[in-house]
């Protein structure tokens, strides 16, 4: 797939920019506890320029764009997060990634997520399986929460009495262990390759999840929204898990919490 090769190259070049700029830039807040850096902007510009050179008719939606160039009605568009895990990046915590998805109408048909620190390239095409550095990956076979390593994402500026905190405590009491790692895209990949067994988030954007959800699905993972229904990619409030049985237990556990 020509697009997938271009996506991998763009992700690697953006990753090189991130590594070169890390520790040399100043962060600013887009909102409370929500950071953006010069590196985000430079990496996104690199991706957009490289992909536009090969596919000039494709739309582009990036996290750091002032406005979207193209809409979901485009026949094809790129959906890009130049740094998923910006706070980690700013603090020198090496858990961040570059995420690029190719969306046709409302379907994601290809995705790559690149961890530049560890040179790990996750990729998938619709119906073609999921890969890590070109080697096939699959989810774990963990089917119960008490044996599961789980991750969660919180929204920026989460409050003490927020439902997300109540969810966290409820799952913490039932799972084997619970982590907050800081990159939604990498969390989805970790479930896809069996490092994590489940993950949930309530405040993601399409660019956080588009590539990772395809990689997860192609690795055999299970997914739903928080209520157990289909995931809305435009507003991805989601749960993903290694197996259907673990997904059901995660849905039931989160349902115990009321706002």
Coordinates of N, CA and C in Angstrom, one line a residue:
X1 N 0.9 -1.2 0.0 CA 0.0 0.0 0.0 C 0.9 1.2 0.0
X2 N 0.8 2.0 -1.1 CA 1.7 3.2 -1.2 C 1.5 4.2 -0.1
X3 N 0.3 4.4 0.3 CA 0.0 5.4 1.4 C 0.7 4.9 2.7
X4 N 0.7 3.6 3.0 CA 1.2 3.2 4.3 C 2.7 3.4 4.3
X5 N 3.4 3.2 3.2 CA 4.8 3.4 3.1 C 5.1 4.9 3.3
X6 N 4.3 5.8 2.7 CA 4.5 7.2 2.9 C 4.3 7.6 4.4
X7 N 3.3 7.0 5.0 CA 3.0 7.3 6.4 C 4.1 6.9 7.3
X8 N 4.7 5.8 7.1 CA 5.8 5.3 7.9 C 7.0 6.3 7.7
X9 N 7.3 6.7 6.5 CA 8.4 7.6 6.3 C 8.1 9.0 6.9
X10 N 6.9 9.5 6.8 CA 6.6 10.7 7.5 C 6.7 10.6 9.0
X11 N 6.2 9.5 9.5 CA 6.3 9.3 11.0 C 7.8 9.3 11.5
X12 N 8.6 8.6 10.7 CA 10.0 8.6 11.1 C 10.7 9.9 11.0
X13 N 10.4 10.7 10.0 CA 11.0 12.0 9.8 C 10.5 13.0 10.9
X14 N 9.2 12.9 11.3 CA 8.7 13.7 12.4 C 9.3 13.2 13.7
X15 N 9.5 11.9 13.9 CA 10.1 11.4 15.1 C 11.6 11.9 15.2
X16 N 12.3 12.0 14.1 CA 13.7 12.6 14.2 C 13.6 14.0 14.6
X17 N 12.6 14.8 14.2 CA 12.5 16.2 14.6 C 12.3 16.2 16.1
X18 N 11.4 15.4 16.6 CA 11.1 15.4 18.0 C 12.3 15.1 18.9
X19 N 13.1 14.1 18.5 CA 14.3 13.7 19.2 C 15.3 14.9 19.2
X20 N 15.5 15.5 18.0 CA 16.4 16.6 17.9 C 16.0 17.8 18.8
X21 N 14.7 18.1 18.9 CA 14.2 19.3 19.6 C 14.0 19.1 21.0
X22 N 13.9 17.8 21.5 CA 13.6 17.5 22.9 C 14.6 18.2 23.8
X23 N 14.1 18.9 24.8 CA 15.0 19.6 25.8 C 15.4 21.0 25.3
X24 N 15.0 21.4 24.1 CA 15.5 22.7 23.6 C 14.3 23.6 23.3
X25 N 13.1 23.2 23.7 CA 12.0 24.0 23.4 C 11.2 24.5 24.6
X26 N 10.3 25.4 24.5 CA 9.5 26.0 25.6 C 8.1 25.6 25.3
X27 N 7.4 25.0 26.3 CA 6.0 24.6 26.2 C 5.1 25.8 26.5
X28 N 3.9 25.8 25.9 CA 2.9 26.7 26.4 C 1.6 26.0 26.5
X29 N 0.7 26.5 27.2 CA -0.6 25.9 27.5 C -1.7 26.2 26.5
X30 N -2.3 25.2 25.9 CA -3.5 25.4 25.0 C -4.7 25.6 25.9
X31 N -4.7 25.0 27.1 CA -5.7 25.0 28.1 C -5.1 24.6 29.4
X32 N -5.8 24.5 30.5 CA -5.3 24.1 31.8 C -4.7 22.7 31.7
X33 N -3.4 22.6 32.0 CA -2.6 21.4 32.0 C -2.6 20.7 30.6
X34 N -2.8 21.5 29.5 CA -2.8 20.9 28.2 C -1.7 21.7 27.4
X35 N -0.6 21.0 27.1 CA 0.6 21.7 26.6 C 0.7 21.5 25.1
X36 N 1.4 22.5 24.5 CA 1.8 22.4 23.1 C 3.2 23.0 23.0
X37 N 4.0 22.5 22.1 CA 5.4 23.0 21.9 C 5.7 23.3 20.5
X38 N 6.8 24.0 20.3 CA 7.3 24.2 18.9 C 7.5 22.9 18.2
X39 N 7.9 21.8 18.9 CA 8.1 20.5 18.3 C 6.9 19.9 17.7
X40 N 5.7 20.1 18.4 CA 4.5 19.6 17.9 C 4.2 20.3 16.5
X41 N 4.4 21.6 16.5 CA 4.1 22.3 15.2 C 5.1 21.9 14.1
X42 N 6.4 21.8 14.5 CA 7.4 21.4 13.5 C 7.2 20.0 12.9
X43 N 6.8 19.1 13.8 CA 6.6 17.7 13.4 C 5.4 17.6 12.5
X44 N 4.3 18.3 12.9 CA 3.1 18.3 12.1 C 3.4 18.9 10.7
X45 N 4.1 20.0 10.6 CA 4.4 20.6 9.3 C 5.2 19.6 8.5
X46 N 6.1 18.9 9.0 CA 6.9 18.0 8.3 C 6.0 16.9 7.7
X47 N 5.1 16.3 8.5 CA 4.2 15.3 8.1 C 3.3 15.8 6.9
X48 N 2.7 17.0 7.2 CA 1.8 17.5 6.2 C 2.5 17.7 4.8
X49 N 3.7 18.3 4.9 CA 4.5 18.6 3.6 C 4.8 17.3 2.9
X50 N 5.3 16.3 3.6 CA 5.7 15.0 3.0 C 4.5 14.3 2.3
X51 N 3.4 14.3 3.1 CA 2.2 13.5 2.6 C 1.6 14.3 1.4
X52 N 1.5 15.6 1.5 CA 0.9 16.4 0.4 C 1.7 16.3 -0.9
X53 N 3.0 16.1 -0.7 CA 3.8 16.0 -1.9 C 3.5 14.8 -2.7
X54 N 3.1 13.7 -2.0 CA 2.8 12.5 -2.7 C 1.3 12.3 -3.0
X55 N 0.5 12.9 -2.2 CA -1.0 12.8 -2.3 C -1.6 14.2 -2.2
X56 N -1.5 15.0 -3.2 CA -1.9 16.4 -3.1 C -3.4 16.6 -2.9
X57 N -4.2 15.6 -3.3 CA -5.7 15.7 -3.2 C -6.3 15.2 -1.9
X58 N -5.5 14.7 -1.0 CA -6.0 14.2 0.2 C -6.2 15.4 1.2
X59 N -7.2 15.3 2.0 CA -7.4 16.3 3.1 C -6.5 16.0 4.3
X60 N -6.5 17.0 5.2 CA -5.5 16.9 6.3 C -6.2 17.4 7.6
X61 N -6.2 16.6 8.7 CA -6.7 17.0 10.0 C -5.6 16.8 11.0
X62 N -5.0 17.8 11.5 CA -3.9 17.7 12.5 C -4.3 18.4 13.8
X63 N -3.8 17.8 14.9 CA -4.1 18.4 16.2 C -3.7 19.8 16.3
X64 N -2.6 20.2 15.7 CA -2.0 21.6 15.8 C -2.4 22.5 14.7
X65 N -3.4 22.1 13.9 CA -3.9 23.0 12.8 C -4.8 24.0 13.4
X66 N -4.8 25.2 12.8 CA -5.7 26.3 13.2 C -7.1 25.9 12.8
X67 N -7.2 25.2 11.6 CA -8.5 24.7 11.1 C -8.2 23.4 10.3
X68 N -9.2 22.6 10.1 CA -9.0 21.4 9.4 C -9.0 21.7 7.9
X69 N -8.0 21.2 7.2 CA -8.0 21.2 5.7 C -8.6 20.0 5.2
X70 N -9.9 20.1 5.0 CA -10.7 18.9 4.6 C -11.6 18.4 5.7
X71 N -12.7 17.8 5.3 CA -13.7 17.3 6.3 C -13.9 15.8 6.1
X72 N -14.7 15.2 6.9 CA -14.9 13.8 6.8 C -15.6 13.4 5.5
X73 N -16.1 14.4 4.8 CA -16.8 14.1 3.5 C -15.7 13.9 2.4
X74 N -14.5 14.3 2.7 CA -13.4 14.1 1.7 C -13.3 12.6 1.4
X75 N -13.0 12.2 0.2 CA -12.8 10.8 -0.1 C -11.7 10.2 0.7
X76 N -10.6 11.0 0.9 CA -9.5 10.5 1.8 C -9.0 11.7 2.6
X77 N -8.6 11.5 3.8 CA -7.9 12.5 4.6 C -6.9 11.9 5.6
X78 N -5.9 12.6 5.9 CA -4.9 12.2 6.9 C -5.4 12.7 8.3
X79 N -5.3 11.9 9.3 CA -5.6 12.4 10.7 C -4.3 12.2 11.5
X80 N -3.8 13.3 12.0 CA -2.4 13.3 12.5 C -2.4 13.9 13.9
X81 N -1.6 13.2 14.8 CA -1.2 13.8 16.1 C 0.3 13.8 16.1
X82 N 1.0 14.9 16.0 CA 2.4 14.9 15.8 C 3.2 14.5 17.1
X83 N 2.6 14.8 18.2 CA 3.1 14.2 19.5 C 2.0 13.8 20.3
X84 N 1.7 12.5 20.5 CA 0.8 12.0 21.4 C 1.5 11.7 22.7
X85 N 1.3 12.6 23.7 CA 2.0 12.5 24.9 C 2.9 13.7 25.1
X86 N 2.4 14.9 24.8 CA 3.3 16.1 24.8 C 3.8 16.4 26.2
X87 N 3.0 16.2 27.3 CA 3.4 16.4 28.6 C 4.6 15.5 29.0
X88 N 4.5 14.2 28.6 CA 5.7 13.3 28.8 C 6.9 13.9 28.0
X89 N 6.7 14.3 26.8 CA 7.8 14.8 26.0 C 8.5 16.0 26.7
X90 N 7.7 16.9 27.2 CA 8.2 18.1 27.8 C 9.0 17.8 29.0
X91 N 8.6 16.8 29.8 CA 9.3 16.4 31.0 C 10.4 15.4 30.8
X92 N 10.6 15.0 29.6 CA 11.7 14.0 29.3 C 11.3 12.6 29.7
X93 N 10.0 12.3 29.8 CA 9.6 11.0 30.1 C 9.3 10.3 28.8
X94 N 10.1 9.3 28.5 CA 10.1 8.7 27.1 C 9.0 7.8 26.8
X95 N 7.8 8.4 26.9 CA 6.6 7.6 26.4 C 5.7 8.6 25.6
X96 N 6.0 8.7 24.4 CA 5.3 9.6 23.5 C 5.4 9.0 22.1
X97 N 4.6 9.5 21.1 CA 4.6 8.9 19.8 C 4.1 9.9 18.8
X98 N 4.3 9.5 17.5 CA 3.7 10.2 16.3 C 2.6 9.2 15.8
X99 N 1.4 9.8 15.6 CA 0.3 9.0 15.1 C -0.3 9.6 13.8
X100 N -0.4 8.7 12.8 CA -0.9 9.1 11.5 C -1.9 8.0 11.0
X101 N -3.1 8.5 10.7 CA -4.2 7.6 10.2 C -4.6 8.1 8.8
X102 N -5.0 7.2 8.0 CA -5.6 7.5 6.7 C -7.1 7.1 6.8
X103 N -8.0 8.1 6.6 CA -9.4 7.9 6.7 C -10.1 8.1 5.3
X104 N -10.9 7.1 4.9 CA -11.7 7.2 3.7 C -13.1 7.3 4.1
X105 N -13.8 8.4 3.8 CA -15.1 8.7 4.3 C -15.0 8.5 5.9
X106 N -15.8 7.6 6.5 CA -15.7 7.5 7.9 C -14.9 6.3 8.4
X107 N -14.2 5.6 7.5 CA -13.5 4.4 7.8 C -12.0 4.6 7.8
X108 N -11.3 4.2 8.8 CA -9.8 4.3 8.9 C -9.3 3.1 8.2
X109 N -8.5 3.3 7.1 CA -8.0 2.2 6.3 C -6.5 1.9 6.5
X110 N -5.8 2.8 7.2 CA -4.4 2.5 7.4 C -4.0 3.4 8.6
X111 N -3.0 2.9 9.4 CA -2.6 3.7 10.5 C -1.1 3.3 10.9
X112 N -0.4 4.3 11.3 CA 1.0 4.1 11.9 C 1.1 4.9 13.2
X113 N 1.8 4.3 14.1 CA 2.2 4.9 15.4 C 3.6 4.6 15.6
X114 N 4.4 5.7 15.7 CA 5.9 5.5 15.8 C 6.4 6.1 17.2
X115 N 7.1 5.2 17.9 CA 7.8 5.6 19.1 C 9.2 5.8 18.7
X116 N 9.6 7.1 18.6 CA 11.0 7.4 18.1 C 12.1 7.1 19.1
X117 N 11.8 7.1 20.4 CA 12.8 6.8 21.4 C 13.3 5.4 21.3
X118 N 12.3 4.5 21.1 CA 12.7 3.0 21.1 C 12.6 2.5 19.6
X119 N 12.5 3.3 18.6 CA 12.4 2.9 17.2 C 11.4 1.8 17.0
X120 N 10.2 2.0 17.5 CA 9.1 1.0 17.4 C 8.0 1.6 16.5
X121 N 7.9 0.9 15.3 CA 6.9 1.4 14.3 C 5.7 0.4 14.3
X122 N 4.6 0.8 14.8 CA 3.3 0.0 14.8 C 2.6 0.4 13.5
X123 N 2.0 -0.5 12.8 CA 1.3 -0.2 11.6 C 0.2 -1.2 11.4
X124 N -0.8 -0.8 10.6 CA -1.9 -1.7 10.2 C -2.6 -1.1 9.0
X125 N -3.1 -2.0 8.1 CA -4.0 -1.7 7.1 C -5.3 -2.5 7.2
X126 N -6.4 -2.0 6.8 CA -7.7 -2.6 7.0 C -7.7 -4.0 6.3
X127 N -7.9 -5.0 7.2 CA -7.9 -6.4 6.7 C -6.5 -7.0 6.5
X128 N -5.4 -6.2 6.8 CA -4.1 -6.7 6.6 C -3.3 -7.1 7.8
X129 N -3.9 -7.0 9.0 CA -3.2 -7.4 10.2 C -2.5 -6.2 10.8
X130 N -1.9 -6.4 12.0 CA -1.2 -5.4 12.7 C 0.3 -5.8 12.9
X131 N 1.2 -4.9 12.7 CA 2.6 -5.2 12.8 C 3.3 -4.3 13.7
X132 N 4.4 -4.8 14.3 CA 5.4 -4.0 15.0 C 6.8 -4.2 14.3
X133 N 7.3 -3.1 13.8 CA 8.5 -3.3 13.0 C 8.4 -4.4 12.0
X134 N 7.3 -4.5 11.3 CA 7.0 -5.4 10.2 C 6.8 -6.9 10.7
X135 N 6.7 -7.1 12.0 CA 6.4 -8.4 12.6 C 5.0 -8.4 13.1
X136 N 4.2 -9.4 12.8 CA 2.8 -9.5 13.2 C 2.7 -9.5 14.7
X137 N 1.7 -8.8 15.2 CA 1.4 -8.8 16.7 C 0.0 -9.2 16.9
X138 N -0.3 -9.7 18.2 CA -1.6 -10.1 18.6 C -1.8 -9.6 20.0
X139 N -3.1 -9.5 20.4 CA -3.4 -9.2 21.8 C -3.1 -10.4 22.7
X140 N -3.1 -10.1 24.0 CA -3.0 -11.2 25.0 C -4.3 -12.0 25.0
X141 N -4.3 -13.1 25.8 CA -5.5 -13.9 25.9 C -6.1 -13.8 27.3
X142 N -5.7 -12.7 28.0 CA -6.3 -12.4 29.3 C -7.8 -12.1 29.2
X143 N -8.6 -12.9 30.0 CA -10.0 -12.7 29.9 C -10.7 -12.3 31.2
X144 N -10.0 -12.0 32.2 CA -10.6 -11.5 33.5 C -9.8 -10.4 34.1
X145 N -10.5 -9.5 34.7 CA -9.9 -8.2 35.2 C -8.9 -8.5 36.3
X146 N -9.1 -9.5 37.1 CA -8.2 -9.7 38.2 C -6.8 -10.2 37.7
X147 N -6.7 -10.6 36.5 CA -5.4 -11.0 35.9 C -4.9 -9.9 34.9
X148 N -5.5 -8.8 34.8 CA -5.2 -7.8 33.7 C -4.4 -6.7 34.2
X149 N -3.4 -6.3 33.4 CA -2.7 -5.0 33.5 C -3.5 -4.0 32.6
X150 N -3.9 -2.9 33.3 CA -4.9 -2.0 32.6 C -4.2 -0.6 32.6
X151 N -4.6 0.2 31.6 CA -4.2 1.6 31.6 C -5.4 2.5 31.4
X152 N -5.2 3.7 31.8 CA -6.3 4.7 31.7 C -5.7 6.1 31.3
X153 N -6.6 6.9 30.7 CA -6.2 8.3 30.4 C -7.2 9.2 31.1
X154 N -6.7 10.3 31.6 CA -7.5 11.3 32.2 C -7.6 12.6 31.3
X155 N -8.6 13.4 31.4 CA -8.6 14.6 30.6 C -7.7 15.6 31.3
X156 N -7.2 16.6 30.6 CA -6.4 17.7 31.2 C -7.2 18.4 32.3
X157 N -6.5 18.7 33.4 CA -7.2 19.4 34.5 C -8.3 18.7 35.2
X158 N -8.2 17.3 35.2 CA -9.3 16.5 35.9 C -9.4 17.0 37.3
X159 N -10.7 17.0 37.8 CA -11.0 17.5 39.1 C -11.1 16.3 40.1
X160 N -10.9 16.5 41.4 CA -10.9 15.5 42.4 C -12.2 14.7 42.4
X161 N -13.4 15.3 42.1 CA -14.6 14.6 42.2 C -15.1 14.1 40.8
X162 N -14.3 14.2 39.8 CA -14.6 13.8 38.5 C -15.0 12.3 38.4
X163 N -15.9 11.9 37.4 CA -16.2 10.5 37.3 C -15.0 9.7 36.8
X164 N -14.1 10.3 36.1 CA -12.9 9.6 35.7 C -12.1 9.1 36.9
X165 N -12.0 9.9 38.0 CA -11.3 9.5 39.2 C -12.0 8.3 39.9
X166 N -13.4 8.4 39.9 CA -14.2 7.3 40.4 C -14.0 6.0 39.6
X167 N -14.0 6.2 38.3 CA -13.7 5.0 37.4 C -12.3 4.4 37.8
X168 N -11.3 5.2 37.9 CA -10.0 4.8 38.2 C -9.9 3.9 39.5
X169 N -10.6 4.4 40.5 CA -10.6 3.7 41.8 C -11.3 2.4 41.7
X170 N -12.4 2.4 41.0 CA -13.2 1.2 40.8 C -12.4 0.1 40.1
X171 N -11.8 0.5 39.0 CA -10.9 -0.5 38.3 C -9.7 -0.9 39.1
X172 N -9.1 0.0 39.8 CA -7.9 -0.3 40.6 C -8.2 -1.4 41.6
X173 N -9.4 -1.4 42.2 CA -9.8 -2.4 43.2 C -10.0 -3.8 42.6
X174 N -10.2 -3.9 41.3 CA -10.5 -5.1 40.7 C -9.5 -5.7 39.8
X175 N -8.6 -4.9 39.3 CA -7.6 -5.4 38.3 C -6.3 -5.8 39.0
X176 N -5.4 -6.5 38.3 CA -4.1 -6.9 38.8 C -3.2 -5.7 39.1
X177 N -3.2 -4.7 38.1 CA -2.5 -3.5 38.3 C -3.0 -2.5 37.3
X178 N -2.8 -1.2 37.6 CA -3.4 -0.1 36.8 C -2.3 1.0 36.6
X179 N -2.2 1.5 35.4 CA -1.2 2.4 35.0 C -1.8 3.6 34.3
X180 N -1.2 4.8 34.5 CA -1.4 6.0 33.7 C -0.1 6.3 33.0
X181 N 0.0 6.1 31.7 CA 1.3 6.2 31.0 C 1.4 7.5 30.2
X182 N 0.3 8.1 29.7 CA 0.4 9.4 29.1 C 0.3 9.5 27.6
X183 N 0.3 8.4 26.9 CA 0.1 8.4 25.4 C -1.0 7.5 25.1
X184 N -2.1 8.0 24.7 CA -3.3 7.2 24.3 C -2.9 6.3 23.1
X185 N -2.2 6.8 22.1 CA -1.9 6.0 21.0 C -1.0 4.8 21.3
X186 N 0.0 5.0 22.2 CA 0.8 3.9 22.6 C 0.1 2.9 23.5
X187 N -0.8 3.4 24.3 CA -1.7 2.5 25.1 C -2.4 1.6 24.2
X188 N -3.0 2.1 23.1 CA -3.7 1.2 22.2 C -2.8 0.2 21.6
X189 N -1.6 0.6 21.2 CA -0.6 -0.3 20.7 C -0.2 -1.4 21.7
X190 N 0.0 -0.9 22.9 CA 0.4 -1.9 24.0 C -0.7 -3.0 24.2
X191 N -1.9 -2.6 24.1 CA -3.0 -3.6 24.1 C -2.9 -4.5 22.9
X192 N -2.6 -3.9 21.7 CA -2.5 -4.7 20.5 C -1.4 -5.7 20.5
X193 N -0.3 -5.4 21.2 CA 0.8 -6.4 21.2 C 0.8 -7.2 22.5
X194 N -0.1 -7.0 23.4 CA -0.2 -7.9 24.6 C 0.6 -7.4 25.8
X195 N 1.1 -6.2 25.7 CA 1.8 -5.6 26.9 C 0.8 -5.2 28.0
X196 N -0.3 -4.5 27.5 CA -1.4 -4.2 28.3 C -2.6 -5.2 27.9
X197 N -3.5 -5.4 28.9 CA -4.6 -6.2 28.6 C -5.9 -5.4 28.3
X198 N -6.0 -4.2 28.9 CA -7.1 -3.3 28.6 C -6.7 -1.9 28.8
X199 N -7.6 -1.0 28.3 CA -7.3 0.5 28.4 C -8.7 1.2 28.2
X200 N -8.9 2.3 28.9 CA -10.1 3.1 28.7 C -9.7 4.6 28.8
X201 N -10.5 5.4 28.1 CA -10.4 6.8 28.1 C -11.7 7.5 27.8
X202 N -11.9 8.7 28.3 CA -13.2 9.3 28.1 C -13.1 10.7 27.5
X203 N -11.8 11.1 27.1 CA -11.7 12.5 26.7 C -10.7 12.6 25.5
X204 N -10.7 11.6 24.7 CA -9.8 11.6 23.5 C -10.4 12.4 22.3
X205 N -9.5 12.7 21.4 CA -9.9 13.3 20.1 C -9.6 12.3 19.0
X206 N -10.1 12.6 17.9 CA -10.0 11.6 16.8 C -8.5 11.4 16.4
X207 N -7.7 12.4 16.5 CA -6.3 12.2 16.2 C -5.5 11.4 17.2
X208 N -6.0 11.3 18.5 CA -5.4 10.4 19.5 C -5.7 9.0 19.2
X209 N -6.8 8.7 18.6 CA -7.3 7.3 18.6 C -7.4 6.6 17.2
X210 N -7.4 7.4 16.1 CA -7.8 6.9 14.8 C -6.8 5.7 14.4
X211 N -5.5 6.0 14.4 CA -4.5 5.0 14.0 C -4.5 3.8 15.0
X212 N -4.5 4.1 16.3 CA -4.4 3.1 17.3 C -5.6 2.1 17.3
X213 N -6.8 2.6 17.1 CA -8.0 1.7 17.1 C -7.9 0.7 15.9
X214 N -7.4 1.2 14.8 CA -7.2 0.2 13.7 C -6.2 -0.8 14.0
X215 N -5.0 -0.4 14.5 CA -4.0 -1.3 14.9 C -4.5 -2.3 15.9
X216 N -5.3 -1.9 16.9 CA -5.8 -2.7 17.9 C -6.8 -3.8 17.3
X217 N -7.7 -3.3 16.5 CA -8.7 -4.2 15.8 C -8.0 -5.2 15.0
X218 N -7.0 -4.8 14.2 CA -6.3 -5.7 13.3 C -5.4 -6.7 14.1
X219 N -5.1 -6.4 15.4 CA -4.4 -7.4 16.3 C -5.3 -8.3 17.0
X220 N -6.6 -8.2 16.7 CA -7.6 -9.1 17.4 C -8.2 -8.6 18.6
X221 N -8.1 -7.3 18.9 CA -8.6 -6.7 20.2 C -10.1 -6.5 20.1
X222 N -10.7 -6.2 21.2 CA -12.1 -5.9 21.4 C -12.3 -4.5 21.8
X223 N -13.3 -3.8 21.3 CA -13.5 -2.4 21.7 C -15.0 -2.0 21.7
X224 N -15.2 -1.0 22.5 CA -16.6 -0.5 22.6 C -16.5 0.9 23.2
X225 N -17.6 1.6 23.2 CA -17.6 2.9 23.9 C -17.8 2.6 25.4
X226 N -17.9 3.6 26.2 CA -17.9 3.4 27.7 C -19.2 2.6 28.1
X227 N -20.3 2.8 27.3 CA -21.6 2.1 27.6 C -21.7 0.8 27.0
X228 N -20.7 0.3 26.3 CA -20.7 -1.0 25.7 C -21.2 -1.0 24.2
X229 N -21.4 0.2 23.6 CA -21.9 0.2 22.2 C -20.8 0.5 21.3
X230 N -21.1 0.9 20.0 CA -20.1 1.2 19.1 C -19.3 2.4 19.4
X231 N -18.0 2.5 19.0 CA -17.2 3.6 19.2 C -17.5 4.7 18.2
X232 N -17.7 5.9 18.6 CA -17.8 7.1 17.7 C -16.5 7.7 17.5
X233 N -15.8 7.5 16.4 CA -14.5 8.0 16.2 C -14.4 9.5 16.3
X234 N -15.4 10.2 16.0 CA -15.4 11.7 16.1 C -15.3 12.1 17.6
X235 N -15.8 11.3 18.5 CA -15.8 11.6 20.0 C -15.5 10.3 20.7
X236 N -14.3 9.8 20.6 CA -13.9 8.5 21.1 C -13.8 8.3 22.6
X237 N -15.0 8.1 23.2 CA -15.1 7.6 24.7 C -15.0 6.1 24.6
X238 N -13.9 5.5 25.0 CA -13.7 4.1 24.6 C -13.2 3.2 25.7
X239 N -13.4 1.9 25.5 CA -12.8 0.9 26.2 C -12.2 -0.1 25.2
X240 N -11.0 -0.5 25.4 CA -10.4 -1.6 24.5 C -9.9 -2.7 25.4
X241 N -9.9 -3.9 24.9 CA -9.4 -5.1 25.7 C -8.9 -6.2 24.9
X242 N -8.2 -7.1 25.5 CA -7.6 -8.2 24.7 C -8.6 -9.2 24.3
X243 N -9.7 -9.4 25.0 CA -10.7 -10.4 24.7 C -12.1 -9.8 24.9
X244 N -13.1 -10.5 24.4 CA -14.5 -10.1 24.5 C -14.9 -10.1 26.0
X245 N -14.5 -11.2 26.7 CA -14.9 -11.4 28.1 C -14.3 -10.3 29.0
X246 N -13.0 -9.9 28.7 CA -12.4 -8.8 29.5 C -13.1 -7.5 29.2
X247 N -13.4 -7.3 27.9 CA -14.2 -6.0 27.6 C -15.5 -5.9 28.3
X248 N -16.2 -7.0 28.4 CA -17.5 -7.0 29.1 C -17.3 -6.7 30.5
X249 N -16.3 -7.3 31.1 CA -16.1 -7.0 32.6 C -15.7 -5.6 32.8
X250 N -14.9 -5.0 31.9 CA -14.5 -3.6 32.0 C -15.7 -2.7 31.8
X251 N -16.6 -3.0 30.9 CA -17.8 -2.2 30.7 C -18.7 -2.3 32.0
X252 N -18.9 -3.5 32.5 CA -19.7 -3.7 33.7 C -19.1 -2.9 34.9
X253 N -17.8 -3.0 35.0 CA -17.1 -2.3 36.2 C -17.3 -0.8 36.1
X254 N -17.0 -0.2 34.9 CA -17.2 1.2 34.8 C -18.6 1.7 35.0
X255 N -19.6 0.8 34.6 CA -21.0 1.1 34.8 C -21.4 1.2 36.3
X256 N -20.6 0.7 37.2 CA -20.9 0.7 38.6 C -20.8 2.2 39.1
X257 N -20.1 3.0 38.4 CA -19.8 4.4 38.8 C -20.9 5.3 38.2
X258 N -21.4 6.2 39.0 CA -22.3 7.2 38.6 C -21.7 8.6 38.8
X259 N -22.1 9.5 38.0 CA -21.6 10.9 38.1 C -22.0 11.5 39.4

